[in-house]
mmCIF file of C-alpha atoms in Angstrom:
data_model
loop_
_atom_site.group_PDB
_atom_site.id
_atom_site.type_symbol
_atom_site.label_atom_id
_atom_site.label_comp_id
_atom_site.label_asym_id
_atom_site.label_seq_id
_atom_site.Cartn_x
_atom_site.Cartn_y
_atom_site.Cartn_z
ATOM 1 C CA ARG A 571 0.000 0.000 0.000
ATOM 2 C CA LYS A 572 1.346 3.447 -0.879
ATOM 3 C CA GLU A 573 2.040 5.775 2.022
ATOM 4 C CA VAL A 574 0.005 8.547 0.435
ATOM 5 C CA GLU A 575 -2.722 7.706 -2.061
ATOM 6 C CA GLN A 576 -4.554 10.010 -4.399
ATOM 7 C CA ASP A 577 -6.925 9.613 -7.315
ATOM 8 C CA PRO A 578 -4.738 10.516 -10.316
ATOM 9 C CA GLY A 579 -7.655 12.051 -12.246
ATOM 10 C CA PRO A 580 -7.759 13.910 -14.504
ATOM 11 C CA PHE A 581 -10.631 15.993 -13.277
ATOM 12 C CA ASN A 582 -11.971 17.994 -16.207
ATOM 13 C CA VAL A 583 -14.226 20.800 -14.987
ATOM 14 C CA PRO A 584 -15.641 24.011 -16.458
ATOM 15 C CA GLU A 585 -14.686 27.405 -15.143
ATOM 16 C CA GLY A 586 -16.660 28.294 -12.051
ATOM 17 C CA ALA A 587 -17.142 24.701 -10.940
ATOM 18 C CA THR A 588 -16.404 23.374 -7.475
ATOM 19 C CA VAL A 589 -14.083 20.411 -7.347
ATOM 20 C CA ALA A 590 -12.854 18.256 -4.475
ATOM 21 C CA PHE A 591 -9.775 16.079 -4.161
ATOM 22 C CA ASN A 592 -9.213 13.387 -1.583
ATOM 23 C CA CYS A 593 -6.134 11.771 -0.178
ATOM 24 C CA THR A 594 -5.473 8.990 2.325
ATOM 25 C CA TYR A 595 -2.296 8.337 4.245
ATOM 26 C CA SER A 596 -1.095 5.214 5.996
ATOM 27 C CA ASN A 597 1.133 6.489 8.811
ATOM 28 C CA SER A 598 -0.986 7.330 11.841
ATOM 29 C CA ALA A 599 2.028 9.057 13.431
ATOM 30 C CA SER A 600 2.086 11.778 10.780
ATOM 31 C CA GLN A 601 1.707 15.233 12.256
ATOM 32 C CA SER A 602 1.906 17.680 9.382
ATOM 33 C CA PHE A 603 -0.140 17.757 6.212
ATOM 34 C CA PHE A 604 0.032 19.908 3.130
ATOM 35 C CA TRP A 605 -1.332 20.437 -0.332
ATOM 36 C CA TYR A 606 1.191 21.399 -2.977
ATOM 37 C CA ARG A 607 0.543 22.457 -6.530
ATOM 38 C CA GLN A 608 2.783 21.356 -9.374
ATOM 39 C CA ASP A 609 2.560 22.801 -12.855
ATOM 40 C CA CYS A 610 3.780 20.805 -15.826
ATOM 41 C CA ARG A 611 7.565 20.387 -15.784
ATOM 42 C CA LYS A 612 7.929 22.672 -12.767
ATOM 43 C CA GLU A 613 8.770 22.231 -9.118
ATOM 44 C CA PRO A 614 6.025 21.787 -6.492
ATOM 45 C CA LYS A 615 4.832 24.899 -4.692
ATOM 46 C CA LEU A 616 3.121 24.969 -1.342
ATOM 47 C CA LEU A 617 -0.568 25.713 -1.694
ATOM 48 C CA MET A 618 -1.577 25.397 1.930
ATOM 49 C CA SER A 619 -0.992 23.536 5.135
ATOM 50 C CA VAL A 620 -3.839 21.430 6.494
ATOM 51 C CA TYR A 621 -4.903 21.813 10.102
ATOM 52 C CA SER A 622 -7.039 19.549 12.243
ATOM 53 C CA SER A 623 -9.783 22.123 12.504
ATOM 54 C CA GLY A 624 -9.888 22.638 8.762
ATOM 55 C CA ASN A 625 -8.711 25.815 7.123
ATOM 56 C CA GLU A 626 -9.588 28.056 4.260
ATOM 57 C CA ASP A 627 -7.548 30.308 2.003
ATOM 58 C CA GLY A 628 -9.697 32.206 -0.448
ATOM 59 C CA ARG A 629 -11.304 29.703 -2.788
ATOM 60 C CA PHE A 630 -9.398 26.789 -1.275
ATOM 61 C CA THR A 631 -10.551 24.787 1.738
ATOM 62 C CA ALA A 632 -8.576 21.952 3.276
ATOM 63 C CA GLN A 633 -9.837 19.426 5.784
ATOM 64 C CA LEU A 634 -8.191 16.701 7.819
ATOM 65 C CA ASN A 635 -9.788 13.649 9.380
ATOM 66 C CA ARG A 636 -7.201 12.010 11.601
ATOM 67 C CA ALA A 637 -9.433 9.115 12.588
ATOM 68 C CA SER A 638 -9.896 8.106 8.957
ATOM 69 C CA GLN A 639 -6.429 9.319 7.916
ATOM 70 C CA TYR A 640 -8.013 11.315 5.168
ATOM 71 C CA ILE A 641 -7.287 14.769 3.767
ATOM 72 C CA SER A 642 -9.340 16.780 1.327
ATOM 73 C CA LEU A 643 -8.997 19.905 -0.771
ATOM 74 C CA LEU A 644 -11.984 21.817 -2.093
ATOM 75 C CA ILE A 645 -11.605 24.408 -4.816
ATOM 76 C CA ARG A 646 -14.536 26.735 -5.391
ATOM 77 C CA ASP A 647 -15.186 28.888 -8.449
ATOM 78 C CA SER A 648 -12.452 27.161 -10.486
ATOM 79 C CA LYS A 649 -10.277 29.335 -12.698
ATOM 80 C CA LEU A 650 -8.364 28.356 -15.809
ATOM 81 C CA SER A 651 -5.196 29.093 -13.863
ATOM 82 C CA ASP A 652 -6.084 26.393 -11.343
ATOM 83 C CA SER A 653 -5.189 23.755 -13.941
ATOM 84 C CA ALA A 654 -2.287 21.834 -12.424
ATOM 85 C CA THR A 655 -1.464 18.689 -10.495
ATOM 86 C CA TYR A 656 -2.304 18.826 -6.805
ATOM 87 C CA LEU A 657 -0.009 16.874 -4.515
ATOM 88 C CA CYS A 658 -1.066 15.606 -1.124
ATOM 89 C CA VAL A 659 1.950 15.678 1.192
ATOM 90 C CA VAL A 660 2.363 14.183 4.635
ATOM 91 C CA ASN A 661 5.298 14.176 6.985
ATOM 92 C CA ALA A 662 6.718 10.772 7.807
ATOM 93 C CA GLY A 663 6.063 11.203 11.502
ATOM 94 C CA GLY A 664 7.010 8.967 14.345
ATOM 95 C CA GLY A 665 10.490 10.304 15.022
ATOM 96 C CA GLY A 666 11.953 13.123 17.008
ATOM 97 C CA GLY A 667 12.801 16.352 15.261
ATOM 98 C CA TYR A 668 12.093 17.089 11.645
ATOM 99 C CA ASN A 669 10.481 14.341 9.613
ATOM 100 C CA LYS A 670 10.774 13.921 5.884
ATOM 101 C CA LEU A 671 7.876 14.633 3.568
ATOM 102 C CA ILE A 672 6.040 11.900 1.693
ATOM 103 C CA PHE A 673 4.404 12.958 -1.557
ATOM 104 C CA GLY A 674 1.362 11.511 -3.229
ATOM 105 C CA ALA A 675 1.499 11.011 -6.984
ATOM 106 C CA GLY A 676 -0.899 13.894 -7.467
ATOM 107 C CA THR A 677 -4.352 14.573 -8.861
ATOM 108 C CA ARG A 678 -4.500 16.327 -12.175
ATOM 109 C CA LEU A 679 -7.020 19.131 -12.638
ATOM 110 C CA ALA A 680 -7.925 20.614 -16.005
ATOM 111 C CA VAL A 681 -10.259 23.620 -15.982
ATOM 112 C CA HIS A 682 -11.777 24.467 -19.349
ATOM 113 C CA PRO A 683 -13.633 27.572 -20.557
ATOM 114 C CA GLY B 118 9.909 34.362 0.704
ATOM 115 C CA ALA B 119 12.916 32.072 0.724
ATOM 116 C CA VAL B 120 14.403 31.243 -2.672
ATOM 117 C CA VAL B 121 16.211 28.116 -3.785
ATOM 118 C CA SER B 122 18.033 27.939 -7.079
ATOM 119 C CA GLN B 123 19.226 24.923 -9.026
ATOM 120 C CA HIS B 124 21.757 24.682 -11.792
ATOM 121 C CA PRO B 125 21.677 23.547 -14.503
ATOM 122 C CA SER B 126 17.998 23.551 -15.347
ATOM 123 C CA ARG B 127 18.482 21.008 -18.074
ATOM 124 C CA VAL B 128 21.309 18.712 -19.089
ATOM 125 C CA ILE B 129 21.754 16.183 -21.850
ATOM 126 C CA CYS B 130 24.725 13.882 -21.591
ATOM 127 C CA LYS B 131 26.125 10.685 -22.982
ATOM 128 C CA SER B 132 25.874 7.438 -21.106
ATOM 129 C CA GLY B 133 28.815 6.940 -18.763
ATOM 130 C CA THR B 134 29.472 10.579 -17.994
ATOM 131 C CA SER B 135 29.002 12.223 -14.610
ATOM 132 C CA VAL B 136 26.679 15.128 -14.042
ATOM 133 C CA LYS B 137 26.794 17.588 -11.155
ATOM 134 C CA ILE B 138 23.695 19.488 -10.046
ATOM 135 C CA GLU B 139 23.937 22.440 -7.672
ATOM 136 C CA CYS B 140 21.296 23.549 -5.211
ATOM 137 C CA ARG B 141 21.618 26.914 -3.489
ATOM 138 C CA SER B 142 19.582 28.696 -0.865
ATOM 139 C CA LEU B 143 19.802 32.320 -1.936
ATOM 140 C CA ASP B 144 18.592 34.331 1.030
ATOM 141 C CA PHE B 145 18.723 31.974 3.959
ATOM 142 C CA GLN B 146 20.982 29.377 5.494
ATOM 143 C CA ALA B 147 19.892 25.794 5.060
ATOM 144 C CA THR B 148 21.386 23.257 7.407
ATOM 145 C CA THR B 149 19.328 20.569 5.740
ATOM 146 C CA MET B 150 18.624 20.070 2.065
ATOM 147 C CA PHE B 151 16.758 17.280 0.354
ATOM 148 C CA TRP B 152 17.199 15.673 -3.035
ATOM 149 C CA TYR B 153 14.197 14.231 -4.851
ATOM 150 C CA ARG B 154 13.685 12.473 -8.141
ATOM 151 C CA GLN B 155 10.474 12.451 -10.127
ATOM 152 C CA PHE B 156 9.748 10.179 -13.068
ATOM 153 C CA PRO B 157 6.901 11.102 -15.460
ATOM 154 C CA LYS B 158 3.446 10.881 -13.876
ATOM 155 C CA GLN B 159 4.913 9.667 -10.611
ATOM 156 C CA SER B 160 5.331 11.253 -7.218
ATOM 157 C CA LEU B 161 8.447 12.938 -5.950
ATOM 158 C CA MET B 162 10.647 10.338 -4.322
ATOM 159 C CA LEU B 163 13.106 11.398 -1.671
ATOM 160 C CA MET B 164 16.582 10.192 -2.564
ATOM 161 C CA ALA B 165 18.596 11.577 0.320
ATOM 162 C CA THR B 166 18.768 14.114 3.099
ATOM 163 C CA SER B 167 21.829 16.321 3.022
ATOM 164 C CA ASN B 168 23.104 17.873 6.247
ATOM 165 C CA GLU B 169 25.714 20.603 6.212
ATOM 166 C CA GLY B 170 29.082 19.319 7.292
ATOM 167 C CA SER B 171 28.105 15.680 7.584
ATOM 168 C CA LYS B 172 27.349 12.688 5.413
ATOM 169 C CA ALA B 173 24.060 12.492 3.594
ATOM 170 C CA THR B 174 21.383 10.047 4.668
ATOM 171 C CA TYR B 175 20.182 7.979 1.740
ATOM 172 C CA GLU B 176 16.760 6.427 1.340
ATOM 173 C CA GLN B 177 16.440 2.713 0.899
ATOM 174 C CA GLY B 178 17.287 1.614 -2.621
ATOM 175 C CA VAL B 179 19.316 4.706 -3.502
ATOM 176 C CA GLU B 180 22.970 3.940 -4.251
ATOM 177 C CA LYS B 181 25.176 6.349 -2.328
ATOM 178 C CA ASP B 182 28.164 5.612 -4.550
ATOM 179 C CA LYS B 183 26.202 6.502 -7.641
ATOM 180 C CA PHE B 184 24.516 9.621 -6.289
ATOM 181 C CA LEU B 185 27.203 11.588 -4.494
ATOM 182 C CA ILE B 186 25.990 14.382 -2.263
ATOM 183 C CA ASN B 187 28.105 17.139 -0.819
ATOM 184 C CA HIS B 188 26.770 19.833 1.498
ATOM 185 C CA ALA B 189 29.906 21.832 2.203
ATOM 186 C CA SER B 190 28.274 25.115 3.171
ATOM 187 C CA LEU B 191 25.022 26.392 4.620
ATOM 188 C CA THR B 192 23.866 27.593 1.208
ATOM 189 C CA LEU B 193 25.067 24.930 -1.197
ATOM 190 C CA SER B 194 24.460 21.241 -1.734
ATOM 191 C CA THR B 195 25.533 19.315 -4.810
ATOM 192 C CA LEU B 196 24.326 16.050 -6.279
ATOM 193 C CA THR B 197 26.615 14.215 -8.670
ATOM 194 C CA VAL B 198 25.155 11.438 -10.774
ATOM 195 C CA THR B 199 28.183 9.299 -11.515
ATOM 196 C CA SER B 200 28.420 7.205 -14.673
ATOM 197 C CA ALA B 201 24.918 8.175 -15.701
ATOM 198 C CA HIS B 202 22.814 5.747 -17.708
ATOM 199 C CA PRO B 203 19.556 6.244 -19.617
ATOM 200 C CA GLU B 204 17.539 4.917 -16.676
ATOM 201 C CA ASP B 205 18.867 7.844 -14.607
ATOM 202 C CA SER B 206 17.022 10.250 -16.884
ATOM 203 C CA SER B 207 14.588 12.046 -14.624
ATOM 204 C CA PHE B 208 13.585 15.336 -13.039
ATOM 205 C CA TYR B 209 15.837 16.012 -10.043
ATOM 206 C CA ILE B 210 14.546 18.528 -7.521
ATOM 207 C CA CYS B 211 16.226 19.837 -4.413
ATOM 208 C CA SER B 212 14.610 21.513 -1.481
ATOM 209 C CA ALA B 213 15.934 23.328 1.536
ATOM 210 C CA ARG B 214 14.604 23.288 5.039
ATOM 211 C CA GLY B 215 13.861 26.936 5.510
ATOM 212 C CA PRO B 216 12.984 29.519 8.091
ATOM 213 C CA LEU B 217 9.789 29.039 10.010
ATOM 214 C CA GLU B 218 6.650 30.510 8.480
ATOM 215 C CA GLY B 219 3.756 30.911 10.815
ATOM 216 C CA GLY B 220 5.576 28.702 13.276
ATOM 217 C CA GLU B 221 5.833 25.837 10.803
ATOM 218 C CA GLU B 222 8.772 24.091 9.244
ATOM 219 C CA THR B 223 8.710 24.669 5.517
ATOM 220 C CA GLN B 224 10.605 23.188 2.618
ATOM 221 C CA TYR B 225 11.453 25.477 -0.265
ATOM 222 C CA PHE B 226 11.916 23.782 -3.606
ATOM 223 C CA GLY B 227 14.363 24.559 -6.343
ATOM 224 C CA PRO B 228 13.105 24.746 -9.938
ATOM 225 C CA GLY B 229 14.459 21.299 -10.750
ATOM 226 C CA THR B 230 16.966 19.865 -13.189
ATOM 227 C CA ARG B 231 15.835 17.772 -16.094
ATOM 228 C CA LEU B 232 18.439 15.142 -16.908
ATOM 229 C CA LEU B 233 18.436 13.214 -20.160
ATOM 230 C CA VAL B 234 21.057 10.525 -20.615
ATOM 231 C CA LEU B 235 21.487 9.298 -24.162
#
């Protein structure tokens, strides 16, 4: 089983649509969770951290369910510029100090006019 | 925000040659840098953790003698792919453990190096 699993997509949605991505992780000791965005042939860029209480940044809302080891990202009012691959990222957890990041393979989003 | 640069951005080489990739933190000191590799349509895979002034820690399955890492200063880490072969062709990305933002540890990624071995 992969440590971080995501639906690869692609999700093809029209502008203005609401789209949701899900992610599950296997390590119950993980403490930090993130969504990154990666454009084609570019490096990943941090979109937002994910907190236990859920958090929102503009059109983006992230939620965490520790009991189910499940993370979600909701994008409202999709823009053409939102087209990218969204990476679910979890820290390895379980050790003292800084833990390495584990990346999901990503969910591809294509927003069309 | 913190900036990480990588050089070169793209390299094409013949099989058997060695390729060196540099990763620099431009406006902060990075005691820890990470090297990742990403094959098409796959996730980033951590290859090794590079600590300034000490030996790198390699992930399982990554050959330390093939992927040489040097982190001689707080702003520079290098990855050398020795005797590169076509199967080493990939997107190599470094990141640096950066200053806290909002109380959280953050990794800042370089723009990546695309390696093609013929």
